[in-house]
PDB file of C-alpha atoms and ligand atoms in Angstrom:
ATOM      1  CA  MET G1369     -57.556  33.037 -32.086  1.00 55.00           C
ATOM      2  CA  THR G1370     -54.273  31.234 -32.602  1.00 78.00           C
ATOM      3  CA  ASP G1371     -53.995  27.784 -31.090  1.00 94.00           C
ATOM      4  CA  PRO G1372     -51.894  28.195 -27.902  1.00 96.00           C
ATOM      5  CA  LEU G1373     -49.868  25.089 -28.796  1.00 97.00           C
ATOM      6  CA  LEU G1374     -48.815  26.682 -32.084  1.00 97.00           C
ATOM      7  CA  THR G1375     -47.848  29.910 -30.287  1.00 96.00           C
ATOM      8  CA  GLU G1376     -45.721  27.884 -27.876  1.00 98.00           C
ATOM      9  CA  LEU G1377     -44.062  25.945 -30.726  1.00 98.00           C
ATOM     10  CA  LEU G1378     -43.382  29.161 -32.648  1.00 97.00           C
ATOM     11  CA  ASP G1379     -41.816  30.892 -29.639  1.00 96.00           C
ATOM     12  CA  LEU G1380     -39.601  27.877 -28.931  1.00 98.00           C
ATOM     13  CA  ALA G1381     -38.549  27.569 -32.571  1.00 98.00           C
ATOM     14  CA  VAL G1382     -37.684  31.292 -32.764  1.00 97.00           C
ATOM     15  CA  GLU G1383     -35.651  31.138 -29.554  1.00 97.00           C
ATOM     16  CA  ALA G1384     -33.810  27.931 -30.509  1.00 98.00           C
ATOM     17  CA  ALA G1385     -33.039  29.282 -33.985  1.00 98.00           C
ATOM     18  CA  ARG G1386     -31.797  32.626 -32.589  1.00 97.00           C
ATOM     19  CA  ARG G1387     -29.511  30.895 -30.092  1.00 98.00           C
ATOM     20  CA  ALA G1388     -28.112  28.548 -32.726  1.00 98.00           C
ATOM     21  CA  GLY G1389     -27.721  31.432 -35.183  1.00 98.00           C
ATOM     22  CA  ALA G1390     -25.770  33.444 -32.610  1.00 98.00           C
ATOM     23  CA  LEU G1391     -23.554  30.449 -31.833  1.00 98.00           C
ATOM     24  CA  LEU G1392     -22.805  29.947 -35.524  1.00 98.00           C
ATOM     25  CA  ARG G1393     -22.200  33.656 -36.194  1.00 98.00           C
ATOM     26  CA  ASP G1394     -20.121  34.422 -33.106  1.00 98.00           C
ATOM     27  CA  GLY G1395     -18.449  31.043 -32.630  1.00 96.00           C
ATOM     28  CA  ARG G1396     -17.153  30.375 -36.133  1.00 95.00           C
ATOM     29  CA  PRO G1397     -13.462  29.514 -35.752  1.00 92.00           C
ATOM     30  CA  ASP G1398     -11.121  31.348 -38.151  1.00 91.00           C
ATOM     31  CA  ASP G1399      -9.566  28.002 -39.034  1.00 90.00           C
ATOM     32  CA  LEU G1400     -12.895  26.212 -39.470  1.00 90.00           C
ATOM     33  CA  ALA G1401     -12.288  22.864 -41.159  1.00 89.00           C
ATOM     34  CA  VAL G1402     -14.326  19.969 -42.483  1.00 92.00           C
ATOM     35  CA  ALA G1403     -15.033  17.504 -39.658  1.00 90.00           C
ATOM     36  CA  GLN G1404     -16.639  14.740 -41.737  1.00 90.00           C
ATOM     37  CA  THR G1405     -18.034  14.069 -45.188  1.00 92.00           C
ATOM     38  CA  LYS G1406     -21.381  12.403 -45.849  1.00 91.00           C
ATOM     39  CA  THR G1407     -22.838  11.369 -49.222  1.00 90.00           C
ATOM     40  CA  SER G1408     -19.775  12.461 -51.255  1.00 90.00           C
ATOM     41  CA  PRO G1409     -16.403  14.200 -50.659  1.00 91.00           C
ATOM     42  CA  ILE G1410     -18.069  17.612 -51.221  1.00 90.00           C
ATOM     43  CA  ASP G1411     -20.973  16.944 -48.804  1.00 86.00           C
ATOM     44  CA  VAL G1412     -19.306  18.342 -45.703  1.00 84.00           C
ATOM     45  CA  VAL G1413     -20.065  18.711 -42.014  1.00 91.00           C
ATOM     46  CA  THR G1414     -18.195  21.066 -39.691  1.00 93.00           C
ATOM     47  CA  GLU G1415     -17.930  20.946 -35.918  1.00 95.00           C
ATOM     48  CA  MET G1416     -20.307  23.942 -35.924  1.00 96.00           C
ATOM     49  CA  ASP G1417     -23.133  22.030 -37.703  1.00 96.00           C
ATOM     50  CA  ILE G1418     -22.899  19.461 -34.923  1.00 97.00           C
ATOM     51  CA  ALA G1419     -22.674  22.031 -32.111  1.00 97.00           C
ATOM     52  CA  ALA G1420     -25.697  23.933 -33.461  1.00 98.00           C
ATOM     53  CA  GLU G1421     -27.809  20.783 -33.681  1.00 98.00           C
ATOM     54  CA  LYS G1422     -26.843  19.869 -30.113  1.00 98.00           C
ATOM     55  CA  LEU G1423     -27.865  23.302 -28.874  1.00 98.00           C
ATOM     56  CA  ILE G1424     -31.241  23.159 -30.660  1.00 98.00           C
ATOM     57  CA  THR G1425     -32.155  19.601 -29.670  1.00 98.00           C
ATOM     58  CA  GLY G1426     -31.041  20.212 -26.061  1.00 98.00           C
ATOM     59  CA  PHE G1427     -33.145  23.387 -25.848  1.00 98.00           C
ATOM     60  CA  LEU G1428     -36.236  21.715 -27.326  1.00 98.00           C
ATOM     61  CA  ALA G1429     -35.858  18.600 -25.159  1.00 98.00           C
ATOM     62  CA  ASP G1430     -35.592  20.798 -22.038  1.00 98.00           C
ATOM     63  CA  HIS G1431     -38.878  22.516 -22.878  1.00 98.00           C
ATOM     64  CA  ARG G1432     -40.850  19.698 -24.553  1.00 98.00           C
ATOM     65  CA  PRO G1433     -39.276  16.335 -23.706  1.00 98.00           C
ATOM     66  CA  GLN G1434     -42.166  14.335 -25.219  1.00 98.00           C
ATOM     67  CA  ASP G1435     -41.689  15.675 -28.759  1.00 98.00           C
ATOM     68  CA  GLY G1436     -40.044  13.784 -31.602  1.00 98.00           C
ATOM     69  CA  LEU G1437     -36.918  15.078 -33.339  1.00 98.00           C
ATOM     70  CA  LEU G1438     -35.443  14.763 -36.819  1.00 98.00           C
ATOM     71  CA  GLY G1439     -32.169  16.593 -37.337  1.00 98.00           C
ATOM     72  CA  GLU G1440     -29.764  16.486 -40.257  1.00 97.00           C
ATOM     73  CA  GLU G1441     -26.801  15.685 -38.038  1.00 95.00           C
ATOM     74  CA  GLY G1442     -28.383  12.595 -36.528  1.00 94.00           C
ATOM     75  CA  ALA G1443     -31.110  13.621 -34.077  1.00 90.00           C
ATOM     76  CA  SER G1444     -33.884  11.090 -34.499  1.00 94.00           C
ATOM     77  CA  SER G1445     -36.500  10.125 -31.953  1.00 94.00           C
ATOM     78  CA  PRO G1446     -40.217   9.410 -32.452  1.00 94.00           C
ATOM     79  CA  GLY G1447     -41.644  11.200 -29.378  1.00 96.00           C
ATOM     80  CA  THR G1448     -45.089  10.620 -27.888  1.00 97.00           C
ATOM     81  CA  SER G1449     -46.788  14.056 -28.111  1.00 98.00           C
ATOM     82  CA  GLY G1450     -47.704  14.060 -31.829  1.00 98.00           C
ATOM     83  CA  VAL G1451     -45.255  16.963 -32.347  1.00 98.00           C
ATOM     84  CA  ARG G1452     -42.004  16.417 -34.236  1.00 98.00           C
ATOM     85  CA  TRP G1453     -39.258  18.979 -34.799  1.00 98.00           C
ATOM     86  CA  VAL G1454     -37.492  18.930 -38.183  1.00 98.00           C
ATOM     87  CA  ILE G1455     -34.132  20.666 -37.943  1.00 98.00           C
ATOM     88  CA  ASP G1456     -31.390  21.758 -40.299  1.00 98.00           C
ATOM     89  CA  PRO G1457     -28.945  23.306 -37.816  1.00 98.00           C
ATOM     90  CA  LEU G1458     -26.904  24.932 -40.608  1.00 98.00           C
ATOM     91  CA  ASP G1459     -28.358  25.150 -44.100  1.00 98.00           C
ATOM     92  CA  GLY G1460     -25.699  26.437 -46.458  1.00 98.00           C
ATOM     93  CA  THR G1461     -22.714  24.740 -44.855  1.00 97.00           C
ATOM     94  CA  VAL G1462     -20.461  25.279 -47.873  1.00 97.00           C
ATOM     95  CA  ASN G1463     -21.154  29.038 -47.761  1.00 98.00           C
ATOM     96  CA  TYR G1464     -20.449  29.011 -44.020  1.00 97.00           C
ATOM     97  CA  LEU G1465     -17.205  27.096 -44.501  1.00 96.00           C
ATOM     98  CA  TYR G1466     -15.991  29.696 -47.003  1.00 96.00           C
ATOM     99  CA  GLY G1467     -17.183  32.703 -44.987  1.00 97.00           C
ATOM    100  CA  LEU G1468     -20.014  33.587 -47.383  1.00 98.00           C
ATOM    101  CA  PRO G1469     -23.078  35.072 -45.667  1.00 98.00           C
ATOM    102  CA  THR G1470     -25.927  32.997 -47.148  1.00 98.00           C
ATOM    103  CA  TRP G1471     -26.586  30.368 -44.502  1.00 98.00           C
ATOM    104  CA  ALA G1472     -29.411  29.782 -42.041  1.00 98.00           C
ATOM    105  CA  VAL G1473     -30.824  27.742 -39.212  1.00 98.00           C
ATOM    106  CA  SER G1474     -34.073  26.020 -40.190  1.00 98.00           C
ATOM    107  CA  ILE G1475     -36.532  24.648 -37.636  1.00 98.00           C
ATOM    108  CA  ALA G1476     -40.033  23.339 -38.357  1.00 98.00           C
ATOM    109  CA  ALA G1477     -42.602  21.757 -36.077  1.00 98.00           C
ATOM    110  CA  GLU G1478     -45.004  19.140 -37.390  1.00 98.00           C
ATOM    111  CA  ARG G1479     -48.215  18.168 -35.627  1.00 98.00           C
ATOM    112  CA  ASP G1480     -49.550  14.749 -36.620  1.00 97.00           C
ATOM    113  CA  GLY G1481     -47.306  14.843 -39.678  1.00 96.00           C
ATOM    114  CA  GLU G1482     -48.357  18.297 -40.911  1.00 98.00           C
ATOM    115  CA  THR G1483     -45.966  21.256 -40.773  1.00 98.00           C
ATOM    116  CA  VAL G1484     -47.572  23.858 -38.518  1.00 98.00           C
ATOM    117  CA  VAL G1485     -44.629  26.141 -37.650  1.00 98.00           C
ATOM    118  CA  GLY G1486     -41.537  27.175 -39.618  1.00 98.00           C
ATOM    119  CA  VAL G1487     -38.637  29.411 -38.610  1.00 98.00           C
ATOM    120  CA  VAL G1488     -35.592  30.274 -40.704  1.00 98.00           C
ATOM    121  CA  GLU G1489     -32.943  32.376 -38.975  1.00 98.00           C
ATOM    122  CA  ALA G1490     -30.454  34.108 -41.297  1.00 98.00           C
ATOM    123  CA  PRO G1491     -27.965  35.795 -38.925  1.00 98.00           C
ATOM    124  CA  MET G1492     -25.782  37.494 -41.534  1.00 98.00           C
ATOM    125  CA  ARG G1493     -28.880  39.174 -42.980  1.00 97.00           C
ATOM    126  CA  GLY G1494     -30.111  40.034 -39.494  1.00 96.00           C
ATOM    127  CA  GLU G1495     -33.456  38.495 -40.425  1.00 96.00           C
ATOM    128  CA  THR G1496     -35.730  35.833 -38.956  1.00 97.00           C
ATOM    129  CA  TYR G1497     -38.495  34.430 -41.155  1.00 98.00           C
ATOM    130  CA  ARG G1498     -41.411  32.654 -39.513  1.00 97.00           C
ATOM    131  CA  ALA G1499     -44.840  31.252 -40.254  1.00 97.00           C
ATOM    132  CA  VAL G1500     -47.651  29.445 -38.488  1.00 97.00           C
ATOM    133  CA  LEU G1501     -50.076  27.370 -40.554  1.00 98.00           C
ATOM    134  CA  GLY G1502     -52.980  29.624 -41.551  1.00 97.00           C
ATOM    135  CA  GLY G1503     -51.415  32.668 -39.866  1.00 96.00           C
ATOM    136  CA  GLY G1504     -49.327  34.250 -42.626  1.00 97.00           C
ATOM    137  CA  ALA G1505     -45.553  34.624 -42.912  1.00 97.00           C
ATOM    138  CA  TYR G1506     -43.459  37.358 -41.313  1.00 97.00           C
ATOM    139  CA  ALA G1507     -39.876  38.571 -41.185  1.00 97.00           C
ATOM    140  CA  ASP G1508     -38.310  40.272 -38.178  1.00 92.00           C
ATOM    141  CA  GLY G1509     -35.240  42.408 -38.401  1.00 78.00           C
ATOM    142  CA  ARG G1510     -32.907  42.910 -35.453  1.00 74.00           C
ATOM    143  CA  ALA G1511     -35.972  43.389 -33.224  1.00 70.00           C
ATOM    144  CA  ARG G1512     -39.526  42.064 -33.377  1.00 72.00           C
ATOM    145  CA  ALA G1513     -40.655  45.675 -33.723  1.00 75.00           C
ATOM    146  CA  ASP G1514     -39.268  45.567 -37.280  1.00 80.00           C
ATOM    147  CA  GLU G1515     -41.748  42.823 -38.158  1.00 90.00           C
ATOM    148  CA  ARG G1516     -43.167  42.868 -41.665  1.00 95.00           C
ATOM    149  CA  ARG G1517     -45.626  40.565 -43.380  1.00 97.00           C
ATOM    150  CA  LEU G1518     -44.203  38.607 -46.292  1.00 98.00           C
ATOM    151  CA  ALA G1519     -45.923  38.378 -49.657  1.00 98.00           C
ATOM    152  CA  VAL G1520     -44.763  36.884 -52.913  1.00 98.00           C
ATOM    153  CA  ARG G1521     -44.080  39.210 -55.792  1.00 98.00           C
ATOM    154  CA  PRO G1522     -46.839  39.469 -58.458  1.00 98.00           C
ATOM    155  CA  SER G1523     -46.044  36.826 -61.095  1.00 98.00           C
ATOM    156  CA  PRO G1524     -44.196  38.213 -64.113  1.00 98.00           C
ATOM    157  CA  PRO G1525     -44.310  36.528 -67.516  1.00 98.00           C
ATOM    158  CA  LEU G1526     -42.071  33.450 -67.389  1.00 98.00           C
ATOM    159  CA  ASP G1527     -39.383  35.058 -69.540  1.00 98.00           C
ATOM    160  CA  GLN G1528     -39.013  37.794 -66.888  1.00 98.00           C
ATOM    161  CA  ALA G1529     -38.922  35.470 -63.886  1.00 98.00           C
ATOM    162  CA  LEU G1530     -35.933  35.308 -61.537  1.00 98.00           C
ATOM    163  CA  LEU G1531     -35.473  31.739 -60.323  1.00 98.00           C
ATOM    164  CA  GLY G1532     -33.411  30.151 -57.584  1.00 98.00           C
ATOM    165  CA  THR G1533     -32.154  26.606 -57.711  1.00 98.00           C
ATOM    166  CA  GLY G1534     -29.511  24.374 -56.167  1.00 98.00           C
ATOM    167  CA  PHE G1535     -27.349  21.381 -56.939  1.00 97.00           C
ATOM    168  CA  GLY G1536     -26.923  18.241 -54.841  1.00 94.00           C
ATOM    169  CA  TYR G1537     -23.644  16.686 -53.729  1.00 93.00           C
ATOM    170  CA  ILE G1538     -23.638  13.545 -55.928  1.00 90.00           C
ATOM    171  CA  GLN G1539     -21.739  14.054 -59.201  1.00 91.00           C
ATOM    172  CA  ALA G1540     -24.209  12.229 -61.501  1.00 88.00           C
ATOM    173  CA  ARG G1541     -27.129  14.151 -60.055  1.00 91.00           C
ATOM    174  CA  ARG G1542     -25.281  17.477 -60.353  1.00 95.00           C
ATOM    175  CA  ALA G1543     -24.527  16.825 -64.014  1.00 95.00           C
ATOM    176  CA  HIS G1544     -28.222  16.275 -64.774  1.00 96.00           C
ATOM    177  CA  GLN G1545     -29.234  19.283 -62.653  1.00 96.00           C
ATOM    178  CA  ALA G1546     -26.792  21.450 -64.628  1.00 96.00           C
ATOM    179  CA  ASP G1547     -28.289  20.119 -67.842  1.00 97.00           C
ATOM    180  CA  VAL G1548     -31.816  21.019 -66.681  1.00 97.00           C
ATOM    181  CA  ALA G1549     -30.667  24.501 -65.590  1.00 97.00           C
ATOM    182  CA  GLN G1550     -29.009  25.017 -68.979  1.00 97.00           C
ATOM    183  CA  ARG G1551     -32.373  24.361 -70.650  1.00 98.00           C
ATOM    184  CA  VAL G1552     -34.356  26.509 -68.231  1.00 98.00           C
ATOM    185  CA  ILE G1553     -32.107  29.576 -68.366  1.00 98.00           C
ATOM    186  CA  PRO G1554     -32.934  30.741 -71.929  1.00 98.00           C
ATOM    187  CA  ARG G1555     -36.628  30.749 -70.956  1.00 98.00           C
ATOM    188  CA  VAL G1556     -36.395  32.962 -67.847  1.00 98.00           C
ATOM    189  CA  ARG G1557     -34.800  36.245 -66.729  1.00 98.00           C
ATOM    190  CA  ASP G1558     -31.982  34.544 -64.816  1.00 98.00           C
ATOM    191  CA  ILE G1559     -31.103  31.875 -62.283  1.00 98.00           C
ATOM    192  CA  ARG G1560     -29.473  32.329 -58.854  1.00 98.00           C
ATOM    193  CA  ARG G1561     -27.679  29.608 -56.879  1.00 98.00           C
ATOM    194  CA  GLY G1562     -27.641  31.028 -53.383  1.00 98.00           C
ATOM    195  CA  GLY G1563     -26.456  27.930 -51.528  1.00 98.00           C
ATOM    196  CA  SER G1564     -29.175  27.634 -48.866  1.00 98.00           C
ATOM    197  CA  ALA G1565     -32.478  26.023 -49.795  1.00 98.00           C
ATOM    198  CA  ALA G1566     -34.137  27.444 -46.682  1.00 98.00           C
ATOM    199  CA  ILE G1567     -33.144  31.012 -47.633  1.00 99.00           C
ATOM    200  CA  ASP G1568     -34.161  30.432 -51.267  1.00 98.00           C
ATOM    201  CA  LEU G1569     -37.655  29.494 -50.080  1.00 98.00           C
ATOM    202  CA  CYS G1570     -37.821  32.560 -47.821  1.00 98.00           C
ATOM    203  CA  ASP G1571     -36.664  34.696 -50.741  1.00 98.00           C
ATOM    204  CA  VAL G1572     -39.663  33.467 -52.737  1.00 98.00           C
ATOM    205  CA  ALA G1573     -41.823  34.398 -49.728  1.00 98.00           C
ATOM    206  CA  ALA G1574     -40.257  37.866 -49.546  1.00 98.00           C
ATOM    207  CA  GLY G1575     -40.570  38.582 -53.283  1.00 98.00           C
ATOM    208  CA  ARG G1576     -36.796  38.453 -53.764  1.00 98.00           C
ATOM    209  CA  LEU G1577     -37.133  35.502 -56.139  1.00 98.00           C
ATOM    210  CA  ASP G1578     -40.127  34.652 -58.313  1.00 98.00           C
ATOM    211  CA  ALA G1579     -39.642  30.904 -57.905  1.00 98.00           C
ATOM    212  CA  TYR G1580     -37.242  28.231 -56.683  1.00 98.00           C
ATOM    213  CA  TYR G1581     -36.838  24.586 -57.586  1.00 98.00           C
ATOM    214  CA  GLU G1582     -34.475  21.805 -56.640  1.00 98.00           C
ATOM    215  CA  ARG G1583     -34.269  18.031 -56.797  1.00 97.00           C
ATOM    216  CA  GLY G1584     -32.854  15.960 -53.954  1.00 96.00           C
ATOM    217  CA  LEU G1585     -33.752  18.020 -50.891  1.00 97.00           C
ATOM    218  CA  ASN G1586     -34.312  16.432 -47.502  1.00 97.00           C
ATOM    219  CA  PRO G1587     -37.181  17.214 -45.112  1.00 98.00           C
ATOM    220  CA  TRP G1588     -34.915  19.412 -42.954  1.00 98.00           C
ATOM    221  CA  ASP G1589     -33.996  21.618 -45.957  1.00 98.00           C
ATOM    222  CA  LEU G1590     -37.610  22.109 -46.915  1.00 98.00           C
ATOM    223  CA  ALA G1591     -40.043  21.928 -44.024  1.00 98.00           C
ATOM    224  CA  ALA G1592     -39.755  25.423 -42.516  1.00 98.00           C
ATOM    225  CA  GLY G1593     -39.083  27.340 -45.751  1.00 98.00           C
ATOM    226  CA  ALA G1594     -41.917  25.685 -47.686  1.00 98.00           C
ATOM    227  CA  LEU G1595     -44.459  26.655 -45.003  1.00 98.00           C
ATOM    228  CA  ILE G1596     -43.102  30.234 -44.988  1.00 98.00           C
ATOM    229  CA  ALA G1597     -43.376  30.381 -48.797  1.00 98.00           C
ATOM    230  CA  ARG G1598     -46.961  29.036 -48.772  1.00 98.00           C
ATOM    231  CA  GLU G1599     -48.034  31.398 -46.019  1.00 98.00           C
ATOM    232  CA  ALA G1600     -46.666  34.277 -48.115  1.00 98.00           C
ATOM    233  CA  GLY G1601     -48.867  33.218 -51.038  1.00 98.00           C
ATOM    234  CA  ALA G1602     -46.574  30.897 -52.994  1.00 98.00           C
ATOM    235  CA  LEU G1603     -47.705  27.583 -54.384  1.00 98.00           C
ATOM    236  CA  THR G1604     -45.466  24.649 -53.494  1.00 98.00           C
ATOM    237  CA  GLY G1605     -45.335  21.132 -54.880  1.00 98.00           C
ATOM    238  CA  GLY G1606     -43.312  18.525 -56.664  1.00 98.00           C
ATOM    239  CA  ARG G1607     -44.140  16.659 -59.860  1.00 97.00           C
ATOM    240  CA  PRO G1608     -47.699  17.356 -61.113  1.00 97.00           C
ATOM    241  CA  GLY G1609     -50.203  16.376 -58.443  1.00 97.00           C
ATOM    242  CA  GLU G1610     -47.497  15.617 -55.857  1.00 97.00           C
ATOM    243  CA  PRO G1611     -46.392  17.562 -52.785  1.00 97.00           C
ATOM    244  CA  GLU G1612     -42.824  18.845 -52.648  1.00 97.00           C
ATOM    245  CA  SER G1613     -40.362  16.111 -51.763  1.00 97.00           C
ATOM    246  CA  GLY G1614     -36.847  14.867 -52.379  1.00 96.00           C
ATOM    247  CA  GLU G1615     -37.917  13.978 -55.900  1.00 96.00           C
ATOM    248  CA  LEU G1616     -38.639  17.615 -56.733  1.00 98.00           C
ATOM    249  CA  ALA G1617     -39.475  20.749 -54.779  1.00 98.00           C
ATOM    250  CA  LEU G1618     -40.931  23.817 -56.491  1.00 98.00           C
ATOM    251  CA  ALA G1619     -42.131  27.028 -54.847  1.00 98.00           C
ATOM    252  CA  ALA G1620     -43.430  29.807 -57.059  1.00 98.00           C
ATOM    253  CA  SER G1621     -45.712  32.791 -57.179  1.00 98.00           C
ATOM    254  CA  PRO G1622     -49.115  31.492 -58.325  1.00 98.00           C
ATOM    255  CA  GLY G1623     -48.941  32.493 -62.005  1.00 98.00           C
ATOM    256  CA  LEU G1624     -45.565  30.801 -62.484  1.00 98.00           C
ATOM    257  CA  PHE G1625     -46.196  27.549 -60.660  1.00 98.00           C
ATOM    258  CA  GLU G1626     -47.895  25.531 -63.391  1.00 98.00           C
ATOM    259  CA  PRO G1627     -45.767  26.699 -66.332  1.00 98.00           C
ATOM    260  CA  LEU G1628     -42.598  25.910 -64.368  1.00 98.00           C
ATOM    261  CA  GLN G1629     -43.920  22.574 -63.145  1.00 98.00           C
ATOM    262  CA  GLU G1630     -44.662  21.625 -66.755  1.00 98.00           C
ATOM    263  CA  ILE G1631     -41.190  22.647 -67.953  1.00 98.00           C
ATOM    264  CA  LEU G1632     -39.486  20.764 -65.116  1.00 98.00           C
ATOM    265  CA  GLU G1633     -41.596  17.687 -65.820  1.00 98.00           C
ATOM    266  CA  ASP G1634     -40.717  17.813 -69.542  1.00 97.00           C
ATOM    267  CA  LEU G1635     -37.020  18.200 -68.741  1.00 97.00           C
ATOM    268  CA  GLY G1636     -37.063  15.294 -66.274  1.00 95.00           C
ATOM    269  CA  ALA G1637     -35.870  17.534 -63.430  1.00 97.00           C
ATOM    270  CA  TRP G1638     -37.076  14.848 -61.025  1.00 94.00           C
ATOM    271  CA  HIS G1639     -34.618  12.140 -62.065  1.00 91.00           C
ATOM    272  CA  ASP G1640     -30.832  11.808 -61.928  1.00 88.00           C
TER     273      ASP G1640
HETATM  274  C1  IPD I2960     -27.762  22.280 -48.916  1.00 85.21           C
HETATM  275  C2  IPD I2960     -28.214  23.670 -49.275  1.00 85.21           C
HETATM  276  C3  IPD I2960     -28.056  23.894 -50.764  1.00 85.21           C
HETATM  277  C4  IPD I2960     -28.814  22.868 -51.576  1.00 85.21           C
HETATM  278  C5  IPD I2960     -28.385  21.461 -51.175  1.00 85.21           C
HETATM  279  C6  IPD I2960     -28.574  21.265 -49.674  1.00 85.21           C
HETATM  280  P1  IPD I2960     -26.661  21.916 -46.458  1.00 85.21           P
HETATM  281  O1  IPD I2960     -27.930  22.040 -47.516  1.00 85.21           O
HETATM  282  O2  IPD I2960     -29.561  23.863 -48.928  1.00 85.21           O
HETATM  283  O3  IPD I2960     -28.540  25.165 -51.168  1.00 85.21           O
HETATM  284  O4  IPD I2960     -28.543  23.073 -52.942  1.00 85.21           O
HETATM  285  O5  IPD I2960     -29.201  20.543 -51.883  1.00 85.21           O
HETATM  286  O6  IPD I2960     -28.153  19.966 -49.308  1.00 85.21           O
HETATM  287  O7  IPD I2960     -25.908  20.684 -46.854  1.00 85.21           O
HETATM  288  O8  IPD I2960     -25.867  23.145 -46.591  1.00 85.21           O
HETATM  289  O9  IPD I2960     -27.379  21.772 -45.170  1.00 85.21           O
HETATM  290 CA1   CA I2961     -29.607  21.764 -45.788  1.00 85.21          CA
HETATM  291 CA1   CA I2962     -27.222  21.325 -42.995  1.00 85.21          CA
END
């Protein structure tokens, strides 16, 4: 039987993500502009990133005031319950700014430091991806009745693998990431750059990508999507022997994980 705490955390995460997703989808101003920049002039925040984080943290604090919070747009409190929420209120901000559909709300819950619940809401796809530790990964369509279990695609040979990746916002890092991608691309079927790490990870879970890697992610980009990918049968990690982290995050169907990890290690995908 599922732990009632995890059921509660999942239900709250789904509801918070749906509300934030609806706000972002229905409330996007036609003249949406950049409100602030962060690590570089192309690392942008809009008023909607901030509004979505406020909605999510307010909702979670109303229901579970003792929990800790870590949100990309500044939410940070330790909490006293052993549960911490890790929130990217809008993953894929550049897509959102330009009116492209690949963006998501990502909410994970950690218990004693371990991710136990992950929800990624992708409003323009009409899909919600969710997982509970040990309970499998699922996608809902417009209604929960459309629920389907997620499973990674059987691993193809590496030269037939479709990979996702992404590029950070710092110029020197981007240049090296482009160099790594240039060396990976002749060895695989193709590479996609979707623009939302959370959706890339869910696409591995759903068998829409064979693997995904990126350097420089933050916990809020990764936490929910990595759990969803693992619960759908993917292997996740970083450099050999390490868990996925800002240094390197890789999620792949089992037969591709080690060969890709080796290639990324050889190419120095983990440094700038
Ligand atoms: C970004 C997206 C993008 C990835 C970047 C992330 P943001 O998150 O996930 O796909 O390549 O590394 O920072 O800034 O849109 O929340
Ligand atoms: Ca993000
Ligand atoms: Ca974000």
